[in-house]
mmCIF file of C-alpha atoms and ligand atoms in Angstrom:
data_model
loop_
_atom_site.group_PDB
_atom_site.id
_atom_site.type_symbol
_atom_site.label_atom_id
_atom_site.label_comp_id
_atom_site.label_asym_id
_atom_site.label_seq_id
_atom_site.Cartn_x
_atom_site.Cartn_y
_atom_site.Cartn_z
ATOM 1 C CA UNK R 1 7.871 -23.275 -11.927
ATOM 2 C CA UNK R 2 9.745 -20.030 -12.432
ATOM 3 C CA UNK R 3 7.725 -18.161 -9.552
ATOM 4 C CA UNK R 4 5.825 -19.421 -6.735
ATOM 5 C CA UNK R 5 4.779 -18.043 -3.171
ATOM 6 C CA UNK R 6 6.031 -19.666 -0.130
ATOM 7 C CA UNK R 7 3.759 -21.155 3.173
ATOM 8 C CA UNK R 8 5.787 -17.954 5.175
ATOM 9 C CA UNK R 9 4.491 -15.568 2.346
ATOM 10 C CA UNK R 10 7.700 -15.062 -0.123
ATOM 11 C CA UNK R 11 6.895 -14.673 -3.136
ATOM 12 C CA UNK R 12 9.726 -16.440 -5.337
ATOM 13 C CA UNK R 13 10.641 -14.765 -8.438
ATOM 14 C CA UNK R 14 13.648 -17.130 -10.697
ATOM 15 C CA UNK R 15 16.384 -18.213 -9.261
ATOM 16 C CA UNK R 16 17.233 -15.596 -7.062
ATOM 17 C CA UNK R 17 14.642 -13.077 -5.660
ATOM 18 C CA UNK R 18 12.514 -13.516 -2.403
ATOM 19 C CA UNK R 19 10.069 -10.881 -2.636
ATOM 20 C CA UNK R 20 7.978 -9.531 0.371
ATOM 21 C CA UNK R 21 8.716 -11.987 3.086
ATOM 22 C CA UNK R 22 12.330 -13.963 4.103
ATOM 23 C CA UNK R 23 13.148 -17.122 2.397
ATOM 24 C CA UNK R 24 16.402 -18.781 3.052
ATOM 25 C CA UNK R 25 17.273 -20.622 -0.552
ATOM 26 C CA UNK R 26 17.231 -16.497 -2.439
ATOM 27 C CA UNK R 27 20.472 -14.222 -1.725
ATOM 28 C CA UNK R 28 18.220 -11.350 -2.832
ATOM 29 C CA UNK R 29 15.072 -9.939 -0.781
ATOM 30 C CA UNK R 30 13.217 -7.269 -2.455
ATOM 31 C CA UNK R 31 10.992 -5.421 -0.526
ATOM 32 C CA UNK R 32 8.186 -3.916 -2.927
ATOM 33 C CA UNK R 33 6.653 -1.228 -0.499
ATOM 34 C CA UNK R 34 6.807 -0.188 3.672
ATOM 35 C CA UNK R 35 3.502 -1.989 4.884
ATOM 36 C CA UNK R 36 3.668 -4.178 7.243
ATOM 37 C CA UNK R 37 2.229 -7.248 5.512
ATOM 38 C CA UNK R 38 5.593 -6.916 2.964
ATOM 39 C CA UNK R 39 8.171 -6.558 5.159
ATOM 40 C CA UNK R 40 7.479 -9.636 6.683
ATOM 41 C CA UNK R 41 10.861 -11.458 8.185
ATOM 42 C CA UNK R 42 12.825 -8.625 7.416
ATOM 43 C CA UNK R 43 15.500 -8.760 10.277
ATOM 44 C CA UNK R 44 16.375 -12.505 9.228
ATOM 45 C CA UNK R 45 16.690 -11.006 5.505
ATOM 46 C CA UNK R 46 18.741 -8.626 6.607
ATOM 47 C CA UNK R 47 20.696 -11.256 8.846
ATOM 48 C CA UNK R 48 21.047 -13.989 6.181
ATOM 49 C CA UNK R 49 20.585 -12.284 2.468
ATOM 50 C CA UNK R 50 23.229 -10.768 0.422
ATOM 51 C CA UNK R 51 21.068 -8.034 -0.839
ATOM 52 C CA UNK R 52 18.132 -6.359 0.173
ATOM 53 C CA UNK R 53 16.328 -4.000 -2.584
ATOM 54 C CA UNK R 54 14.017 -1.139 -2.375
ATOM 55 C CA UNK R 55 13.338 2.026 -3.806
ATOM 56 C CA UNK R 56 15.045 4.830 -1.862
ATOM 57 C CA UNK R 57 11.407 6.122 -0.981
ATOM 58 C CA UNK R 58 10.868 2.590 0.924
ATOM 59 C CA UNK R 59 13.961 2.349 2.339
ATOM 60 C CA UNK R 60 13.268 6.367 4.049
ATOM 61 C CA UNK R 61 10.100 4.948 4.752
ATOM 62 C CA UNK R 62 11.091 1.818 6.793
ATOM 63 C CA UNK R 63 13.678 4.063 8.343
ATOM 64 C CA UNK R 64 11.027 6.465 10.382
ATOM 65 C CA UNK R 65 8.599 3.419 10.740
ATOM 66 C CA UNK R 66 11.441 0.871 11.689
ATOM 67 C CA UNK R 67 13.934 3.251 13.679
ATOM 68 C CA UNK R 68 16.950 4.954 11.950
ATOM 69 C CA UNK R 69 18.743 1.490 13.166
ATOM 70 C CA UNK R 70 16.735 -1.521 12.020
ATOM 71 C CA UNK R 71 18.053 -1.267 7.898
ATOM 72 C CA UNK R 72 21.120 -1.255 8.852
ATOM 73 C CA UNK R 73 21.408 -4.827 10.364
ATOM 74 C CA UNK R 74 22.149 -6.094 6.620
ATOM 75 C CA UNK R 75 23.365 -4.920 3.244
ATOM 76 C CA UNK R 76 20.383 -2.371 1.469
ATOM 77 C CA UNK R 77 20.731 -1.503 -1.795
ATOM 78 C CA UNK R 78 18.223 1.286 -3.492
ATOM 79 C CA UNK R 79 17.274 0.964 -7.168
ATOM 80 C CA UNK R 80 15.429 3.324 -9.136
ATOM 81 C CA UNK R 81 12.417 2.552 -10.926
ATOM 82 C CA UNK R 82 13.338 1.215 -14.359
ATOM 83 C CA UNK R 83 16.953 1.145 -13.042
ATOM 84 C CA UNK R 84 17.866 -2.271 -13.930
ATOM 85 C CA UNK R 85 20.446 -5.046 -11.384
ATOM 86 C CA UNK R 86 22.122 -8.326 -13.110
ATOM 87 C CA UNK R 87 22.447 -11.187 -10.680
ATOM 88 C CA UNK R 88 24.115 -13.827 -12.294
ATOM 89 C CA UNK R 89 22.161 -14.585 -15.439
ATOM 90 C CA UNK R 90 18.733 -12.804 -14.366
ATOM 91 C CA UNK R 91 17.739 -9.173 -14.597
ATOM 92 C CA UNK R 92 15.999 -7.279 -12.008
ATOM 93 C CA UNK R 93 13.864 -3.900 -12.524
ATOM 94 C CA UNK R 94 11.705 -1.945 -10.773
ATOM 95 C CA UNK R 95 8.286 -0.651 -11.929
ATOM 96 C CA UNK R 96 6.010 1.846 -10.513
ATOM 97 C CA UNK R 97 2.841 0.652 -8.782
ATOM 98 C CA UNK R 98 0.420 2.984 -7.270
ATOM 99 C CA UNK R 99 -0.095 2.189 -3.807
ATOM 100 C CA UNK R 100 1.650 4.373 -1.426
ATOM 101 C CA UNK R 101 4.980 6.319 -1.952
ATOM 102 C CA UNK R 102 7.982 4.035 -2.782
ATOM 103 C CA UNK R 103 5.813 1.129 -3.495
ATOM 104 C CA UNK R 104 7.297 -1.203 -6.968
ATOM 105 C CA UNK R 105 6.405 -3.764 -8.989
ATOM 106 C CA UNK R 106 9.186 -6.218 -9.692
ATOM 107 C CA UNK R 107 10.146 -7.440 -13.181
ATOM 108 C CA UNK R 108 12.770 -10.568 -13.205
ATOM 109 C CA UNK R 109 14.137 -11.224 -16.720
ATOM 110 C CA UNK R 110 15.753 -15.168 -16.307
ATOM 111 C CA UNK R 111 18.245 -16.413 -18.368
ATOM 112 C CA UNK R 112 15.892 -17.868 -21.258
ATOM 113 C CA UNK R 113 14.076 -14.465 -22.014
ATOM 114 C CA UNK R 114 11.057 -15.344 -19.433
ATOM 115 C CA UNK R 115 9.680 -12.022 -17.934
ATOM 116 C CA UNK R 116 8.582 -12.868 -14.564
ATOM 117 C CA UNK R 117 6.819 -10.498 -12.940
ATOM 118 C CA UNK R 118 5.055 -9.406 -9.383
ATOM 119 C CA UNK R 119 3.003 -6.296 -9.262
ATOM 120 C CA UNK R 120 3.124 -6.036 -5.060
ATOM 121 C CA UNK R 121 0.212 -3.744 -3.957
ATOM 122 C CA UNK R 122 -1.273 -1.592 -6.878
ATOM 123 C CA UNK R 123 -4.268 0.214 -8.128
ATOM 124 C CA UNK R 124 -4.668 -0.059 -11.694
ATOM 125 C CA UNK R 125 -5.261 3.480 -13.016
ATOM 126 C CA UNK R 126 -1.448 4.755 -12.097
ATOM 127 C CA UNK R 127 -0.042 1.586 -12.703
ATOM 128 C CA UNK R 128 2.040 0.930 -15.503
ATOM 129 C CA UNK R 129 0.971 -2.672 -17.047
ATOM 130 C CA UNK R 130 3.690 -4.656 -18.471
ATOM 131 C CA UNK R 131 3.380 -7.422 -20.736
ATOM 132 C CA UNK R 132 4.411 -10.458 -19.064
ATOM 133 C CA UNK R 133 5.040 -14.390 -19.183
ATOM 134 C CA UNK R 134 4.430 -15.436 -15.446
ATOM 135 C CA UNK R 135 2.213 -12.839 -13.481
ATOM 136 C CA UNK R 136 2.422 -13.043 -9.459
ATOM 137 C CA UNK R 137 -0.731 -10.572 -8.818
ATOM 138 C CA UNK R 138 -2.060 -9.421 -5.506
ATOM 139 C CA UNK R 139 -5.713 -10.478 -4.481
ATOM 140 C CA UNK R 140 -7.084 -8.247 -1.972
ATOM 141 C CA UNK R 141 -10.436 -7.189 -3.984
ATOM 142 C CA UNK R 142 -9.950 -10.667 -6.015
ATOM 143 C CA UNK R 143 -14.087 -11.183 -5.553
ATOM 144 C CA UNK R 144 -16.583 -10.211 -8.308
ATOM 145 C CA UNK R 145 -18.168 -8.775 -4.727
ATOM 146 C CA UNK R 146 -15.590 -6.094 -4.343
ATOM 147 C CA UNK R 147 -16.790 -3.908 -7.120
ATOM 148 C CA UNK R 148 -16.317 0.042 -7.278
ATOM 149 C CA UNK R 149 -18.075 1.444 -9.497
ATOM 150 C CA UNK R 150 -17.765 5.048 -7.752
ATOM 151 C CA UNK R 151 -14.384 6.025 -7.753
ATOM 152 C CA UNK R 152 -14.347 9.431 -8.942
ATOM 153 C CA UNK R 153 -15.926 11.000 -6.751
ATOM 154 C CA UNK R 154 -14.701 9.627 -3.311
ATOM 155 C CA UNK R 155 -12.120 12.257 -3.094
ATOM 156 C CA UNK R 156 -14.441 15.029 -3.744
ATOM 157 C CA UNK R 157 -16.844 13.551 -0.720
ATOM 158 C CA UNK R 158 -13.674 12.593 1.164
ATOM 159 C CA UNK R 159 -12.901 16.506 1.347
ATOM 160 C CA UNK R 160 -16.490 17.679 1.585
ATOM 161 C CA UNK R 161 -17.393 15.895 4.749
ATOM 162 C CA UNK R 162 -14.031 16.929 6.218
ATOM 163 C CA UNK R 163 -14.857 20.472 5.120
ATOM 164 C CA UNK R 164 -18.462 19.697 6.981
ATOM 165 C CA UNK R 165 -16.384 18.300 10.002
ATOM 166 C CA UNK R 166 -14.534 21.310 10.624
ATOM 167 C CA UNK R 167 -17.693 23.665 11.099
ATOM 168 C CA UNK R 168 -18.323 21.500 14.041
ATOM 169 C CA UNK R 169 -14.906 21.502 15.832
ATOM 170 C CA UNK R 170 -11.936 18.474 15.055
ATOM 171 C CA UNK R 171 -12.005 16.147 12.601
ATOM 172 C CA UNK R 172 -10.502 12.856 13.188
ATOM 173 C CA UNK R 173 -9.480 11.221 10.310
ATOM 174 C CA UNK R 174 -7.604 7.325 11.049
ATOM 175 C CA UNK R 175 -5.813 5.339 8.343
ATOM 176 C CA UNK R 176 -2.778 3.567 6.924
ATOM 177 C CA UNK R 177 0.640 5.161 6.704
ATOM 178 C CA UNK R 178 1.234 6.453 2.904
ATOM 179 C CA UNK R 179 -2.498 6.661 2.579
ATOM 180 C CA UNK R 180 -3.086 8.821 5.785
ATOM 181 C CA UNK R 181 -0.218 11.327 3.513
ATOM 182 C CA UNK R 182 -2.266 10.870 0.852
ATOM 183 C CA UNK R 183 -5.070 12.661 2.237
ATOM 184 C CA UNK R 184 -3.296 15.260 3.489
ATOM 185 C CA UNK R 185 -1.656 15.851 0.358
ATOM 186 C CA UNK R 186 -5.668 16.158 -0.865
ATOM 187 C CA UNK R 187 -7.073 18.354 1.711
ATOM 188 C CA UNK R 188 -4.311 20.616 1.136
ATOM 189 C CA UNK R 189 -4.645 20.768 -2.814
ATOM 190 C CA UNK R 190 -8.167 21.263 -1.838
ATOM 191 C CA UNK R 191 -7.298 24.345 0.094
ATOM 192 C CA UNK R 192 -8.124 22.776 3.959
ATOM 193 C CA UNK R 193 -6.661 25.293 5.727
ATOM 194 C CA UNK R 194 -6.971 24.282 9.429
ATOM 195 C CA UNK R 195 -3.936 22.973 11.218
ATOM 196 C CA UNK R 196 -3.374 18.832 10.986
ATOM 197 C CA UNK R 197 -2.083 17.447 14.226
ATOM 198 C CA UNK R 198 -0.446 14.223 13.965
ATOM 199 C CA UNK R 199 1.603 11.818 16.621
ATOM 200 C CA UNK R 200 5.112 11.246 16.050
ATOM 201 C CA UNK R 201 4.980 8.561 14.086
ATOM 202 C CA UNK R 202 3.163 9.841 11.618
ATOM 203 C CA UNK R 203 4.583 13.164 11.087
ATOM 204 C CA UNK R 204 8.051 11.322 10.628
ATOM 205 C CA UNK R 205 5.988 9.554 7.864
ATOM 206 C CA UNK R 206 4.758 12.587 6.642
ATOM 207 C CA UNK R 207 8.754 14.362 6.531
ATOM 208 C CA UNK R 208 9.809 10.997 4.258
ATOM 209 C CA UNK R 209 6.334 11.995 2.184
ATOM 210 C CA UNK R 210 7.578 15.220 1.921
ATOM 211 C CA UNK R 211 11.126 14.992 1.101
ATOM 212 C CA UNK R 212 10.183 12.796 -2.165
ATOM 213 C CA UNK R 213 7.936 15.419 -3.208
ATOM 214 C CA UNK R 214 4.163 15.283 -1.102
ATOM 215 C CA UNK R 215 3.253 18.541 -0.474
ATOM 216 C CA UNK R 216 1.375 17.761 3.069
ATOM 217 C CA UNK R 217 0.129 21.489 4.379
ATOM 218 C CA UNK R 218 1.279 22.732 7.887
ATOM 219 C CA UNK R 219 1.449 19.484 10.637
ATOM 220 C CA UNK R 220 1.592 19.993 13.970
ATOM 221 C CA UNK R 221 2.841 17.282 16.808
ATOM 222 C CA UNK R 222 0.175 16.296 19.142
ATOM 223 C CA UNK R 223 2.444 16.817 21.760
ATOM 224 C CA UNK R 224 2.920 20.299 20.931
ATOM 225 C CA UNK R 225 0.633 22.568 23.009
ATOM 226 C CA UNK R 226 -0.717 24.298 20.603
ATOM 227 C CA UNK R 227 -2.358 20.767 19.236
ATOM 228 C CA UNK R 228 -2.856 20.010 22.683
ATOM 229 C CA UNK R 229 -4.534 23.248 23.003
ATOM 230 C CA UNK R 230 -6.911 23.260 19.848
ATOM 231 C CA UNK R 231 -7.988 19.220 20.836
ATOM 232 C CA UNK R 232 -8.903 19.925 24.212
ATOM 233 C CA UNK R 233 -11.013 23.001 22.621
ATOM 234 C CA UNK R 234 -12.200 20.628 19.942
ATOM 235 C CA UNK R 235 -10.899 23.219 17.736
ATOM 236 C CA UNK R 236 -11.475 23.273 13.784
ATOM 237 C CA UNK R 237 -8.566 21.263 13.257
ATOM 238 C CA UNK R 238 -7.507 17.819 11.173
ATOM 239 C CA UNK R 239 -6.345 15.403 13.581
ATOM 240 C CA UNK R 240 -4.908 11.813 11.852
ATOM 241 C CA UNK R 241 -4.087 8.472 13.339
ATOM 242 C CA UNK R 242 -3.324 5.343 12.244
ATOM 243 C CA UNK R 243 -6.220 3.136 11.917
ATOM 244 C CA UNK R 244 -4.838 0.897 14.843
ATOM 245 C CA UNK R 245 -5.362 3.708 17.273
ATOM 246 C CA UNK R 246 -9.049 4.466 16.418
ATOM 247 C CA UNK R 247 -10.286 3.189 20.216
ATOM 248 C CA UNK R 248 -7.363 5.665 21.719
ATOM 249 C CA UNK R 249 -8.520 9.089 20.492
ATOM 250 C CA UNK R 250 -11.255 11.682 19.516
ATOM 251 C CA UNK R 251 -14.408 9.095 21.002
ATOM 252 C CA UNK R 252 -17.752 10.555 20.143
ATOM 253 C CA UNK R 253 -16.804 13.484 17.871
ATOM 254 C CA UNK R 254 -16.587 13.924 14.295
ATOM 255 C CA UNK R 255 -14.503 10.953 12.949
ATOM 256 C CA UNK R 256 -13.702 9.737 9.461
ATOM 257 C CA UNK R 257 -12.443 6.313 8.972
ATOM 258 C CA UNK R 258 -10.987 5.931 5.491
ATOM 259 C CA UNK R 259 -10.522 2.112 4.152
ATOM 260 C CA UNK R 260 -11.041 0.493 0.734
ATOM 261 C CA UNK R 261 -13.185 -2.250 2.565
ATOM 262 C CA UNK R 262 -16.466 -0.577 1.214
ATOM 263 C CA UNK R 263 -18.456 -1.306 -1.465
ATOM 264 C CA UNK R 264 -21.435 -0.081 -1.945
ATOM 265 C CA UNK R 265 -21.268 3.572 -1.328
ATOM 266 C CA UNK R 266 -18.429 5.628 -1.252
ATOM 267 C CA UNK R 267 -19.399 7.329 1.748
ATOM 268 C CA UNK R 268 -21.200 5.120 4.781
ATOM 269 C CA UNK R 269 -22.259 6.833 8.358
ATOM 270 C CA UNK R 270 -21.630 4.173 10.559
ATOM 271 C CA UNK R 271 -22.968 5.930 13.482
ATOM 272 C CA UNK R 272 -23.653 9.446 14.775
ATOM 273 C CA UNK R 273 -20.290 11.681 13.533
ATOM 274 C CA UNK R 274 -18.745 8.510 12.024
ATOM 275 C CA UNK R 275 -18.020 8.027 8.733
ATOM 276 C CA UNK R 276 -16.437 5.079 6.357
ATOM 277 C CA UNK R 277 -14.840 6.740 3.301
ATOM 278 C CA UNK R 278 -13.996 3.977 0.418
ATOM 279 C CA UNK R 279 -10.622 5.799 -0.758
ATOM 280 C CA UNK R 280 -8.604 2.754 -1.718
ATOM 281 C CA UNK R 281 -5.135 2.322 -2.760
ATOM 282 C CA UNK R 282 -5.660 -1.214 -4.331
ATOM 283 C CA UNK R 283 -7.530 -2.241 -7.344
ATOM 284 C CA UNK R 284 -11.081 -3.345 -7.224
ATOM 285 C CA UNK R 285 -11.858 -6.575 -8.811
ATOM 286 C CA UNK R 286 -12.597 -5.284 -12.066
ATOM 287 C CA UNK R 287 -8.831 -3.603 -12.030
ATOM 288 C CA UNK R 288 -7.010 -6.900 -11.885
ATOM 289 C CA UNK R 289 -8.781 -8.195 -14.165
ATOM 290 C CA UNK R 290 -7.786 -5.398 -16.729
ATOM 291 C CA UNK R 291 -4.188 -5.790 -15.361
ATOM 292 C CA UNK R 292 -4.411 -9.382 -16.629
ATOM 293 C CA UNK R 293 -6.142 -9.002 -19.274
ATOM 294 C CA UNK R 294 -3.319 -6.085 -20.587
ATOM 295 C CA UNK R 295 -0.600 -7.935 -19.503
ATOM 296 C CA UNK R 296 -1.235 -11.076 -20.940
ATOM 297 C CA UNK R 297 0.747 -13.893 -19.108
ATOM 298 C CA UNK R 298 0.773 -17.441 -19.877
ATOM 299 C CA UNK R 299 0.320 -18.771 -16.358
ATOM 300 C CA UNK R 300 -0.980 -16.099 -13.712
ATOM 301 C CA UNK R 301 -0.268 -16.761 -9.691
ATOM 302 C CA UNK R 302 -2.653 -14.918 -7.663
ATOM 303 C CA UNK R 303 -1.323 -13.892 -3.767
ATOM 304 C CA UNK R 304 -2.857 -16.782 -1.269
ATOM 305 C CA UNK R 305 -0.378 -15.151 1.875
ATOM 306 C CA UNK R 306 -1.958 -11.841 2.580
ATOM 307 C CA UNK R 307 -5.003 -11.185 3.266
ATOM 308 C CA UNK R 308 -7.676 -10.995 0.032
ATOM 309 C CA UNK R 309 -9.898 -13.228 -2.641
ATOM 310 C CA UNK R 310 -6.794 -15.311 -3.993
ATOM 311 C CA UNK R 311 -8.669 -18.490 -4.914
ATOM 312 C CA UNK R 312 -11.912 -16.541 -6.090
ATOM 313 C CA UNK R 313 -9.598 -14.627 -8.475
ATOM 314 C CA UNK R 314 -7.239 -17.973 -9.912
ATOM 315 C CA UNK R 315 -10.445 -19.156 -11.099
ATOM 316 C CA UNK R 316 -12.309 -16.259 -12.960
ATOM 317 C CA UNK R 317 -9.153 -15.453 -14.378
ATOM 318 C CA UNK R 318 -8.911 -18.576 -15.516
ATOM 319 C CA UNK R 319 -12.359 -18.768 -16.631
ATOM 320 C CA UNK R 320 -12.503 -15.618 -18.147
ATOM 321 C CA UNK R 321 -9.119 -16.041 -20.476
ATOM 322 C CA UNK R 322 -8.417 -19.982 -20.553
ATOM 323 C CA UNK R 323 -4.992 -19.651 -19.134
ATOM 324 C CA UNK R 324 -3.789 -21.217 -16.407
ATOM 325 C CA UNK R 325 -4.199 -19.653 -13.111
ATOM 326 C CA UNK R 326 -3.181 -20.881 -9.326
ATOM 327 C CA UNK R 327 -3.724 -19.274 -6.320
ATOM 328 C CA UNK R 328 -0.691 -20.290 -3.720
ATOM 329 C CA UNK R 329 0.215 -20.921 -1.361
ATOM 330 C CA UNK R 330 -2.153 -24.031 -1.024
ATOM 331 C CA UNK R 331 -4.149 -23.555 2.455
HETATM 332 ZN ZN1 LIG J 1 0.220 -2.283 0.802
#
């Protein structure tokens, strides 16, 4: 098989690329975007490969979540989106996905004219869909269960309950990084004027967001007093975390939790002040299907590592366009 995904979650692309995770037998690791479930074995990469490749936005990415140090253990090398490397007889090029900033979809070109391809993390609208031979997809939302059929308007609610938050005192808002800068970028579009107060790491995030082009509104450390000052007060004020921290800060006061694990509205209270928003940066079901169906591979492997509906999706793919379909690895 020209692709496959390994039991330590690399997913193999020709002869040469290991994709998202380490695998000894590649001399190239490509690292598609900075979340934490692709970056997997990254210090042995770094240690053992002759190449690592990422978009420059990753690589600024990895080097505020990582520390300054971490990338430079091994040999990085940036490529542009449809920028394309020759290793040996293959061809490697990066494609856009939407997911978070820096985040690509990786096109291998082998010797015989196969197009190999992995689309990483995506959401289908922003996505550009190329037509393909072998198609490594990603399964998160990979059940005809995770359906949503409301996506326009989530970012309108998103900012009206924020704006409703606000006439109350602090809104907490707790995500992902590159999503948590996504809604920033939103509430400041929206005109959110109030001050967003953010730990370190995130406003580090945030710079990297902003030096590729985010506009993010004014951020202020939570150290600083003046945050300090307008929590304590519960002050109108935006205050983000990442989702990981949601026990640590802001308990019983106005808190928005914002997570593509939500179905069936777009807006949930879970319980008094607390909100689920369903802003998602991955397709729903019904989006990798239409990736498939546009990009029309001959054999499809759907993403059994990470976390998701791998072995649901292999088989309505399969039953919905004949072709072969295989979710690996085998569990
Ligand atoms: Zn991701």
């Amino acid at each position: 098989m020209k692709a496959t995904i390994t039991h330590k979650g690399a997913i193999i692309l020709g002869k040469y690329v290991a994709c998202d995770a380490f695998d000894e037998s590649k001399p190239l690791r490509v690292v598609t975007h900075a979340h934490a479930d692709h970056t997997i074995g990254l210090q042995q990469s770094l240690r053992a490969c002759e190449k690592i490749l990422m978009t420059k936005a990753t690589k600024d990415l990895i080097d505020v979540i990582k520390g300054p140090l971490f990338l430079m253990g091994g040999y990085v090398e940036t490529l542009d989106y449809s920028k394309t490397l020759q290793h040996g007889e293959e061809r490697i090029t990066f494609l856009p996905a939407d997911h978070i900033l820096g985040a690509a979809q990786v096109l291998v070109e082998d010797a015989e004219g196969t197009r190999i391809i992995y689309t990483g993390d995506f959401k289908v609208d922003g996505t550009h869909v190329v037509d393909t031979d072998v198609l490594v997809i990603e399964a998160t939302y990979g059940s005809p269960t995770c359906r949503r059929s409301f996506d326009k308007d989530v970012k309108d609610l998103l900012v009206s309950l924020v704006d409703e938050g606000l006439k109350k005192g602090t809104v907490y808002v707790f995500s992902y990084h590159g999503k948590l800068q996504e809604i920033m970028q939103l509430l400041h579009e929206r005109d959110v004027n109030s001050p967003f107060v953010v730990p370190e790491k995130v406003f580090h995030v945030s710079r990297a967001c902003e030096l590729h082009g985010m506009r993010l509104g004014r951020l202020i450390l939570s150290e600083d007093r003046e945050a300090k000052e307008l929590i304590e007060r519960n002050a109108p004020c935006v205050a983000f975390y990442h989702m990981n921290a949601r026990r640590k800060f802001g308990q019983g006061l106005f808190r928005v939790y914002v997570s593509g694990w939500e179905f069936d509205s777009p807006c949930r209270e879970i319980a008094n002040k607390e909100y689920v928003v369903a802003l998602s940066d991955h397709s729903d079901f019904e989006g990798l299907i239409e990736y498939v169906r546009r990009s029309k591979p001959k054999l499809v492997i759907t993403d059994n590592f990470r976390f998701g509906h791998a072995e649901t999706l292999a088989r309505e793919i399969h039953k919905r366009f004949g072709f072969s379909a295989v979710a690996l690895p085998r569990r």
